[in-house]
């Protein structure tokens, strides 16, 4: 896949704020106190992404939750990315991603929306992944007929590992409406109160759980991106509610992906993608036979379900992401990272950035204002002409409602301890 795209994706963090307090969270204990990066700097980082990776780069507009950013500014960010012929993706928990906002974002060039929904978010009234399917279904309704490619993220942890097969069956039932289901393994990073995962959770064990829900074996190694210890990807064909492995013939898939690396196959416009493929076949007729043979073999295996679905076939992808613990980073995986975060200094491995987040988000930021350079202070939003060095966040100086994760736990313990002393 690296032959087709120069990078898997680049995260563009437009806010550090979030409206959930997940038990697993990559943000830092100081994130809630940090002001939103000025729009001018966000635009500069978008331009940096383009200068590094060029057209068709997947830019994930994220945070925190990006929907907490000013609406007009969020629209402007998406429009800026789209104007450079890159693919804007909205990464959100969906709480504030209304139909109206999604429609406006789509009109400004949004291509993908990724809803992160799982039990680590501790949403009131929902204790299982099965119960959370009500929210997932509601989110699907918000995106209907907007032309957006829809994905769902699920953090896999000890508490929901056993639910993966049933969750996969939900995704299978909505194939077509859902393009990709991504499973991200628990990692000890950020302010989350959960730390390392149990020994039973690994890319291989999650792979087996996905297969159990899919009802078929899947090849997660035919199409690779980045380090094999970090990412796995499988593609399914769906007909009549049944899934079939699109990558079962790994040698054919490898040959086809290599040969078609230079052509554009936009995932939100199947007609354009089909035209591009047909035009490419006209120039490379030797592939006609191998593609026809592959299609015939798939049609034969799927024949019963193809008849029942009247020939309607949809796709559903599964991804497994194995992020690293902040205290257990591996140099070879960092060097091979294809999931970057764009910082003020350039792109950086997402895992490395999450391990050192405060050193980036608390650093005063130089901004060009005419012929002079001023420094924007992330804790106050003020500007000054001198760099004061790394901003020091005092968690006790902020209201409890602005604290999340471990900071909140310590603050609560401190309050309870004080109350106990007073009552004693």
Short mmCIF file of C-alpha atoms in Angstrom, two decimals:
data_model
loop_
_atom_site.label_atom_id
_atom_site.label_comp_id
_atom_site.label_asym_id
_atom_site.label_seq_id
_atom_site.Cartn_x
_atom_site.Cartn_y
_atom_site.Cartn_z
CA UNK A 1 0.00 0.00 0.00
CA UNK A 2 2.98 2.26 0.46
CA UNK A 3 3.39 2.19 -3.33
CA UNK A 4 0.06 4.01 -3.65
CA UNK A 5 0.32 6.51 -0.77
CA UNK A 6 3.40 8.19 0.70
CA UNK A 7 1.94 7.92 4.22
CA UNK A 8 -0.96 6.16 5.90
CA UNK A 9 -2.43 9.31 7.41
CA UNK A 10 -1.41 12.50 9.20
CA UNK A 11 -3.27 13.64 12.29
CA UNK A 12 -3.97 17.37 12.47
CA UNK A 13 -4.92 18.26 16.04
CA UNK A 14 -7.13 21.34 16.05
CA UNK A 15 -7.98 21.25 19.76
CA UNK A 16 -6.84 19.47 22.91
CA UNK A 17 -10.30 19.63 24.47
CA UNK A 18 -12.70 16.72 24.67
CA UNK A 19 -16.26 16.22 25.91
CA UNK A 20 -15.64 12.69 27.18
CA UNK A 21 -13.40 11.29 29.90
CA UNK A 22 -12.28 7.94 28.50
CA UNK A 23 -10.62 5.35 30.71
CA UNK A 24 -8.09 5.00 27.87
CA UNK A 25 -7.02 8.38 26.48
CA UNK A 26 -3.88 9.54 24.67
CA UNK A 27 -4.31 13.18 25.74
CA UNK A 28 -2.26 14.47 28.65
CA UNK A 29 -3.42 15.62 32.06
CA UNK A 30 -2.80 19.20 30.95
CA UNK A 31 -4.69 19.01 27.65
CA UNK A 32 -7.94 20.52 28.97
CA UNK A 33 -6.10 23.68 30.03
CA UNK A 34 -4.58 24.32 26.59
CA UNK A 35 -6.19 26.86 24.28
CA UNK A 36 -6.97 25.98 20.68
CA UNK A 37 -4.05 26.50 18.31
CA UNK A 38 -4.58 29.71 16.27
CA UNK A 39 -6.19 29.09 12.88
CA UNK A 40 -3.22 30.67 11.12
CA UNK A 41 -0.93 28.04 12.64
CA UNK A 42 -3.36 25.24 11.73
CA UNK A 43 -3.24 26.43 8.11
CA UNK A 44 0.56 26.46 8.22
CA UNK A 45 0.56 22.87 9.41
CA UNK A 46 -1.81 21.87 6.63
CA UNK A 47 0.64 23.38 4.16
CA UNK A 48 3.44 21.44 5.88
CA UNK A 49 1.54 18.20 5.39
CA UNK A 50 1.17 18.98 1.70
CA UNK A 51 4.84 19.87 1.31
CA UNK A 52 5.86 16.58 2.93
CA UNK A 53 3.39 14.17 1.33
CA UNK A 54 1.56 15.88 -1.54
CA UNK A 55 -1.84 15.27 -3.11
CA UNK A 56 -4.30 12.61 -1.92
CA UNK A 57 -2.81 12.48 1.59
CA UNK A 58 -5.32 11.41 4.25
CA UNK A 59 -5.44 14.27 6.79
CA UNK A 60 -7.27 13.30 9.97
CA UNK A 61 -8.78 16.38 11.59
CA UNK A 62 -8.70 15.38 15.23
CA UNK A 63 -8.00 16.52 18.78
CA UNK A 64 -9.36 16.13 21.48
CA UNK A 65 -12.62 16.21 19.67
CA UNK A 66 -12.47 18.56 16.67
CA UNK A 67 -16.19 19.36 16.85
CA UNK A 68 -15.42 21.49 19.92
CA UNK A 69 -13.50 23.86 17.66
CA UNK A 70 -15.38 26.94 16.43
CA UNK A 71 -17.70 25.75 13.64
CA UNK A 72 -16.58 28.30 11.04
CA UNK A 73 -12.93 27.56 11.78
CA UNK A 74 -13.52 23.81 11.48
CA UNK A 75 -15.18 24.34 8.11
CA UNK A 76 -12.26 26.50 7.02
CA UNK A 77 -9.77 23.79 8.06
CA UNK A 78 -11.58 21.14 6.00
CA UNK A 79 -11.86 23.49 3.02
CA UNK A 80 -8.13 24.26 3.19
CA UNK A 81 -7.21 20.57 3.17
CA UNK A 82 -9.59 19.87 0.29
CA UNK A 83 -8.27 22.81 -1.74
CA UNK A 84 -4.85 21.13 -1.79
CA UNK A 85 -6.43 17.91 -3.16
CA UNK A 86 -5.81 16.07 0.10
CA UNK A 87 -8.49 13.93 1.81
CA UNK A 88 -9.99 15.50 4.95
CA UNK A 89 -11.18 13.01 7.56
CA UNK A 90 -13.12 13.98 10.68
CA UNK A 91 -12.15 11.93 13.77
CA UNK A 92 -14.88 12.37 16.39
CA UNK A 93 -16.78 10.71 19.19
CA UNK A 94 -19.88 11.98 17.38
CA UNK A 95 -21.57 13.75 20.28
CA UNK A 96 -21.50 17.14 18.56
CA UNK A 97 -21.29 15.81 14.99
CA UNK A 98 -24.84 16.75 14.10
CA UNK A 99 -26.42 16.12 10.71
CA UNK A 100 -26.20 19.85 10.05
CA UNK A 101 -22.47 20.00 10.85
CA UNK A 102 -21.67 16.89 8.83
CA UNK A 103 -23.63 18.24 5.88
CA UNK A 104 -21.73 21.54 6.02
CA UNK A 105 -18.40 19.75 6.33
CA UNK A 106 -19.25 17.54 3.34
CA UNK A 107 -20.07 20.67 1.34
CA UNK A 108 -16.60 22.03 2.25
CA UNK A 109 -14.84 18.89 1.03
CA UNK A 110 -14.96 16.36 3.87
CA UNK A 111 -14.35 12.85 2.49
CA UNK A 112 -14.39 10.55 5.53
CA UNK A 113 -15.89 10.60 8.99
CA UNK A 114 -14.56 8.27 11.68
CA UNK A 115 -16.76 7.76 14.74
CA UNK A 116 -14.95 6.51 17.83
CA UNK A 117 -17.46 4.64 19.97
CA UNK A 118 -16.62 2.08 22.65
CA UNK A 119 -17.04 1.23 26.32
CA UNK A 120 -13.89 3.10 27.44
CA UNK A 121 -15.91 6.30 26.95
CA UNK A 122 -18.26 5.42 29.81
CA UNK A 123 -21.27 7.00 28.12
CA UNK A 124 -24.14 7.28 30.55
CA UNK A 125 -26.62 4.42 30.22
CA UNK A 126 -24.35 2.24 28.04
CA UNK A 127 -22.23 -0.49 29.57
CA UNK A 128 -21.62 -2.90 26.67
CA UNK A 129 -20.61 -2.65 23.03
CA UNK A 130 -23.94 -4.22 22.11
CA UNK A 131 -25.82 -1.41 23.84
CA UNK A 132 -23.58 1.13 22.10
CA UNK A 133 -24.81 -0.16 18.73
CA UNK A 134 -27.81 2.13 19.28
CA UNK A 135 -25.43 5.09 19.12
CA UNK A 136 -23.58 3.65 16.12
CA UNK A 137 -26.90 3.22 14.29
CA UNK A 138 -27.87 6.79 15.11
CA UNK A 139 -24.56 8.07 13.77
CA UNK A 140 -25.04 6.12 10.55
CA UNK A 141 -28.39 7.85 10.12
CA UNK A 142 -26.73 11.27 10.40
CA UNK A 143 -24.42 10.50 7.48
CA UNK A 144 -27.00 8.99 5.11
CA UNK A 145 -26.90 10.42 1.57
CA UNK A 146 -24.12 12.89 2.41
CA UNK A 147 -21.58 11.08 0.23
CA UNK A 148 -19.24 10.49 3.17
CA UNK A 149 -17.17 7.37 3.70
CA UNK A 150 -18.00 6.16 7.23
CA UNK A 151 -15.64 4.32 9.58
CA UNK A 152 -15.87 3.23 13.20
CA UNK A 153 -13.03 2.99 15.71
CA UNK A 154 -13.13 0.66 18.70
CA UNK A 155 -10.51 0.52 21.44
CA UNK A 156 -9.95 -3.11 22.42
CA UNK A 157 -9.39 -3.68 26.13
CA UNK A 158 -9.84 -6.43 28.69
CA UNK A 159 -13.45 -5.42 29.25
CA UNK A 160 -14.71 -5.68 25.67
CA UNK A 161 -12.37 -8.21 24.00
CA UNK A 162 -15.03 -10.93 24.27
CA UNK A 163 -17.56 -8.68 22.50
CA UNK A 164 -15.55 -8.27 19.28
CA UNK A 165 -17.32 -11.07 17.33
CA UNK A 166 -20.76 -9.65 18.05
CA UNK A 167 -19.56 -6.15 17.18
CA UNK A 168 -18.15 -7.43 13.88
CA UNK A 169 -21.55 -8.94 13.12
CA UNK A 170 -23.06 -5.47 13.59
CA UNK A 171 -20.55 -3.99 11.13
CA UNK A 172 -21.24 -6.86 8.73
CA UNK A 173 -24.97 -6.11 8.84
CA UNK A 174 -24.20 -2.52 7.79
CA UNK A 175 -21.59 -3.25 5.10
CA UNK A 176 -21.69 -0.58 2.44
CA UNK A 177 -22.91 2.07 4.86
CA UNK A 178 -19.76 1.36 6.90
CA UNK A 179 -16.53 1.26 4.90
CA UNK A 180 -14.01 0.32 7.60
CA UNK A 181 -14.10 -1.02 11.15
CA UNK A 182 -10.87 -0.25 12.99
CA UNK A 183 -9.81 -2.00 16.20
CA UNK A 184 -7.16 -0.21 18.24
CA UNK A 185 -5.46 -2.21 20.97
CA UNK A 186 -5.25 -0.79 24.49
CA UNK A 187 -2.03 1.11 25.16
CA UNK A 188 -0.65 2.72 28.30
CA UNK A 189 -0.34 6.33 27.16
CA UNK A 190 -1.74 9.68 28.15
CA UNK A 191 -4.14 10.48 30.97
CA UNK A 192 -6.20 7.30 30.83
CA UNK A 193 -6.68 5.46 34.11
CA UNK A 194 -6.32 2.06 32.44
CA UNK A 195 -2.74 1.06 31.74
CA UNK A 196 -1.21 -2.02 30.15
CA UNK A 197 -3.50 -4.59 28.52
CA UNK A 198 -3.86 -8.23 29.46
CA UNK A 199 -1.62 -10.85 27.87
CA UNK A 200 -4.58 -12.27 25.94
CA UNK A 201 -4.94 -9.16 23.76
CA UNK A 202 -2.67 -9.06 20.72
CA UNK A 203 -3.02 -8.34 17.00
CA UNK A 204 -3.29 -12.09 16.42
CA UNK A 205 -6.00 -12.67 19.04
CA UNK A 206 -8.03 -9.68 17.76
CA UNK A 207 -7.59 -11.08 14.23
CA UNK A 208 -9.16 -14.36 15.39
CA UNK A 209 -12.03 -12.54 17.10
CA UNK A 210 -12.76 -10.58 13.92
CA UNK A 211 -12.80 -13.80 11.91
CA UNK A 212 -15.26 -15.31 14.41
CA UNK A 213 -17.67 -12.44 13.81
CA UNK A 214 -17.05 -12.32 10.06
CA UNK A 215 -17.81 -16.01 9.69
CA UNK A 216 -14.83 -16.58 7.42
CA UNK A 217 -11.04 -16.67 7.49
CA UNK A 218 -9.36 -13.39 6.55
CA UNK A 219 -5.92 -12.54 5.22
CA UNK A 220 -4.60 -9.59 7.21
CA UNK A 221 -1.14 -9.79 5.66
CA UNK A 222 -1.72 -9.56 1.90
CA UNK A 223 -1.87 -5.76 1.90
CA UNK A 224 0.59 -4.17 4.29
CA UNK A 225 1.25 -0.65 5.41
CA UNK A 226 3.93 0.38 7.86
CA UNK A 227 5.51 -1.95 10.40
CA UNK A 228 3.94 -5.44 10.59
CA UNK A 229 3.90 -5.14 14.39
CA UNK A 230 1.74 -2.02 14.13
CA UNK A 231 -0.92 -2.47 11.44
CA UNK A 232 -3.01 -5.22 9.87
CA UNK A 233 -5.61 -4.78 7.13
CA UNK A 234 -8.22 -7.06 5.54
CA UNK A 235 -10.85 -6.43 2.87
CA UNK A 236 -14.15 -8.31 2.58
CA UNK A 237 -16.76 -8.60 -0.13
CA UNK A 238 -20.33 -8.73 1.24
CA UNK A 239 -23.35 -10.31 -0.45
CA UNK A 240 -26.63 -11.27 1.21
CA UNK A 241 -25.12 -10.57 4.64
CA UNK A 242 -22.20 -12.98 4.15
CA UNK A 243 -18.56 -11.89 4.05
CA UNK A 244 -15.87 -13.26 1.73
CA UNK A 245 -12.14 -12.58 1.93
CA UNK A 246 -11.10 -10.35 -0.99
CA UNK A 247 -7.41 -11.03 -0.27
CA UNK A 248 -7.51 -14.84 -0.27
CA UNK A 249 -5.31 -14.90 -3.39
CA UNK A 250 -2.42 -12.96 -1.89
CA UNK A 251 -0.08 -13.24 -4.89
CA UNK A 252 -2.71 -11.80 -7.24
CA UNK A 253 -3.52 -8.95 -4.83
CA UNK A 254 0.17 -8.10 -4.48
CA UNK A 255 0.70 -8.05 -8.23
CA UNK A 256 -2.42 -5.94 -8.87
CA UNK A 257 -1.66 -3.40 -6.13
CA UNK A 258 1.87 -2.96 -7.39
CA UNK A 259 0.75 -2.53 -11.01
CA UNK A 260 -2.04 -0.04 -10.21
CA UNK A 261 -0.11 2.05 -7.69
CA UNK A 262 -0.02 5.06 -9.99
CA UNK A 263 -3.73 5.40 -10.74
CA UNK A 264 -6.31 7.29 -8.68
CA UNK A 265 -9.07 5.14 -7.20
CA UNK A 266 -11.24 7.55 -5.17
CA UNK A 267 -13.13 5.56 -2.57
CA UNK A 268 -16.09 7.92 -2.44
CA UNK A 269 -16.80 7.78 -6.18
CA UNK A 270 -17.06 4.22 -7.46
CA UNK A 271 -17.87 5.32 -11.00
CA UNK A 272 -14.69 7.39 -11.29
CA UNK A 273 -12.68 4.55 -9.75
CA UNK A 274 -14.17 2.08 -12.23
CA UNK A 275 -13.44 4.37 -15.16
CA UNK A 276 -9.85 4.79 -14.01
CA UNK A 277 -9.43 1.03 -13.72
CA UNK A 278 -10.98 0.39 -17.15
CA UNK A 279 -8.73 3.03 -18.73
CA UNK A 280 -5.71 1.46 -17.04
CA UNK A 281 -6.74 -2.00 -18.34
CA UNK A 282 -6.85 -0.57 -21.86
CA UNK A 283 -3.18 0.27 -21.49
CA UNK A 284 -2.30 -2.98 -19.69
CA UNK A 285 -4.35 -5.69 -21.43
CA UNK A 286 -2.23 -8.51 -20.00
CA UNK A 287 -4.08 -8.06 -16.69
CA UNK A 288 -7.52 -8.59 -18.22
CA UNK A 289 -7.24 -12.38 -18.00
CA UNK A 290 -5.92 -12.48 -14.40
CA UNK A 291 -8.60 -10.05 -13.19
CA UNK A 292 -11.33 -11.96 -15.03
CA UNK A 293 -10.04 -15.21 -13.53
CA UNK A 294 -10.08 -13.72 -10.02
CA UNK A 295 -13.60 -12.34 -10.51
CA UNK A 296 -14.85 -15.68 -11.83
CA UNK A 297 -13.35 -17.54 -8.87
CA UNK A 298 -14.97 -15.13 -6.40
CA UNK A 299 -18.32 -15.29 -8.19
CA UNK A 300 -18.26 -19.08 -8.05
CA UNK A 301 -17.55 -19.15 -4.30
CA UNK A 302 -20.20 -16.46 -3.67
CA UNK A 303 -22.76 -17.77 -6.19
CA UNK A 304 -25.58 -18.60 -3.75
CA UNK A 305 -25.37 -15.28 -1.93
CA UNK A 306 -24.96 -13.39 -5.22
CA UNK A 307 -28.24 -14.86 -6.42
CA UNK A 308 -30.03 -13.95 -3.21
CA UNK A 309 -28.61 -10.40 -3.25
CA UNK A 310 -29.41 -10.04 -6.96
CA UNK A 311 -25.77 -9.46 -7.72
CA UNK A 312 -25.31 -6.65 -5.22
CA UNK A 313 -21.83 -6.70 -3.69
CA UNK A 314 -20.50 -4.28 -1.09
CA UNK A 315 -17.18 -3.98 0.69
CA UNK A 316 -16.17 -3.88 4.34
CA UNK A 317 -12.62 -3.41 5.57
CA UNK A 318 -11.12 -4.33 8.93
CA UNK A 319 -8.01 -2.72 10.40
CA UNK A 320 -6.04 -3.62 13.51
CA UNK A 321 -3.76 -0.98 15.04
CA UNK A 322 -1.31 -1.99 17.75
CA UNK A 323 -0.19 1.26 19.37
CA UNK A 324 2.81 1.26 21.71
CA UNK A 325 2.87 1.99 25.44
CA UNK A 326 4.46 5.35 26.19
CA UNK A 327 7.17 3.68 28.29
CA UNK A 328 7.85 0.87 25.80
CA UNK A 329 8.55 2.57 22.48
CA UNK A 330 10.44 0.54 19.88
CA UNK A 331 12.83 2.43 17.61
CA UNK A 332 12.26 0.30 14.49
CA UNK A 333 8.50 0.77 14.75
CA UNK A 334 8.87 4.53 15.23
CA UNK A 335 11.09 4.74 12.15
CA UNK A 336 8.57 2.74 10.09
CA UNK A 337 5.55 4.67 11.40
CA UNK A 338 2.93 5.58 8.80
CA UNK A 339 0.50 7.25 11.23
CA UNK A 340 1.95 10.67 11.89
CA UNK A 341 0.99 13.76 13.87
CA UNK A 342 1.83 17.12 12.33
CA UNK A 343 3.58 19.24 14.95
CA UNK A 344 4.82 22.79 14.54
CA UNK A 345 8.21 21.37 13.58
CA UNK A 346 7.01 18.70 11.19
CA UNK A 347 5.53 15.17 11.17
CA UNK A 348 6.19 12.78 14.04
CA UNK A 349 5.24 9.21 14.91
CA UNK A 350 1.85 9.20 16.62
CA UNK A 351 3.06 6.92 19.42
CA UNK A 352 6.13 9.06 20.07
CA UNK A 353 4.02 12.22 20.07
CA UNK A 354 1.54 10.74 22.55
CA UNK A 355 4.42 9.74 24.83
CA UNK A 356 5.79 13.30 24.86
CA UNK A 357 2.60 15.30 24.30
CA UNK A 358 3.15 17.98 26.94
CA UNK A 359 6.49 18.99 25.43
CA UNK A 360 4.57 19.95 22.27
CA UNK A 361 1.25 21.33 23.47
CA UNK A 362 2.72 23.44 26.31
CA UNK A 363 5.45 25.02 24.17
CA UNK A 364 4.88 28.71 23.29
CA UNK A 365 4.37 28.97 19.56
CA UNK A 366 6.10 31.52 17.30
CA UNK A 367 3.70 33.33 14.98
CA UNK A 368 4.56 35.74 12.19
CA UNK A 369 2.64 38.98 12.52
CA UNK A 370 3.84 41.18 9.72
CA UNK A 371 7.59 41.76 9.99
CA UNK A 372 7.74 40.64 13.64
CA UNK A 373 7.54 37.30 15.41
CA UNK A 374 5.39 36.96 18.51
CA UNK A 375 4.91 33.98 20.82
CA UNK A 376 1.48 32.55 21.45
CA UNK A 377 1.03 31.09 24.95
CA UNK A 378 -0.95 27.84 24.93
CA UNK A 379 -2.14 28.16 28.53
CA UNK A 380 -3.48 31.70 28.22
CA UNK A 381 -3.88 32.38 24.49
CA UNK A 382 -1.92 35.60 24.97
CA UNK A 383 0.86 36.84 22.70
CA UNK A 384 4.22 38.27 23.72
CA UNK A 385 7.42 39.24 21.94
CA UNK A 386 9.65 37.04 24.09
CA UNK A 387 9.74 33.26 24.34
CA UNK A 388 9.17 32.35 28.00
CA UNK A 389 10.11 28.71 27.49
CA UNK A 390 7.96 25.66 28.13
CA UNK A 391 4.67 26.63 29.73
CA UNK A 392 4.15 25.16 33.17
CA UNK A 393 0.66 23.88 33.82
CA UNK A 394 -0.59 23.92 37.39
CA UNK A 395 -3.47 21.41 37.55
CA UNK A 396 -4.53 22.84 40.91
CA UNK A 397 -4.96 26.22 39.26
CA UNK A 398 -7.83 25.00 37.06
CA UNK A 399 -11.38 24.08 38.05
CA UNK A 400 -12.02 20.37 38.60
CA UNK A 401 -14.48 20.33 35.72
CA UNK A 402 -11.58 21.01 33.31
CA UNK A 403 -9.58 18.02 34.52
CA UNK A 404 -9.74 14.57 32.99
CA UNK A 405 -8.29 11.16 33.67
CA UNK A 406 -5.59 10.78 36.27
CA UNK A 407 -5.54 14.49 37.15
CA UNK A 408 -9.21 14.28 38.06
CA UNK A 409 -8.60 11.19 40.16
CA UNK A 410 -5.82 12.86 42.12
CA UNK A 411 -7.84 16.02 42.58
CA UNK A 412 -10.80 14.02 43.86
CA UNK A 413 -8.58 12.07 46.25
CA UNK A 414 -7.05 15.31 47.49
CA UNK A 415 -10.50 16.82 48.12
CA UNK A 416 -11.72 13.71 49.90
CA UNK A 417 -8.59 13.59 52.00
CA UNK A 418 -9.07 17.24 52.97
CA UNK A 419 -12.72 16.67 53.80
CA UNK A 420 -11.82 13.66 55.93
CA UNK A 421 -9.27 15.70 57.90
CA UNK A 422 -11.80 18.48 58.47
CA UNK A 423 -14.47 16.03 59.65
CA UNK A 424 -11.89 14.35 61.91
#
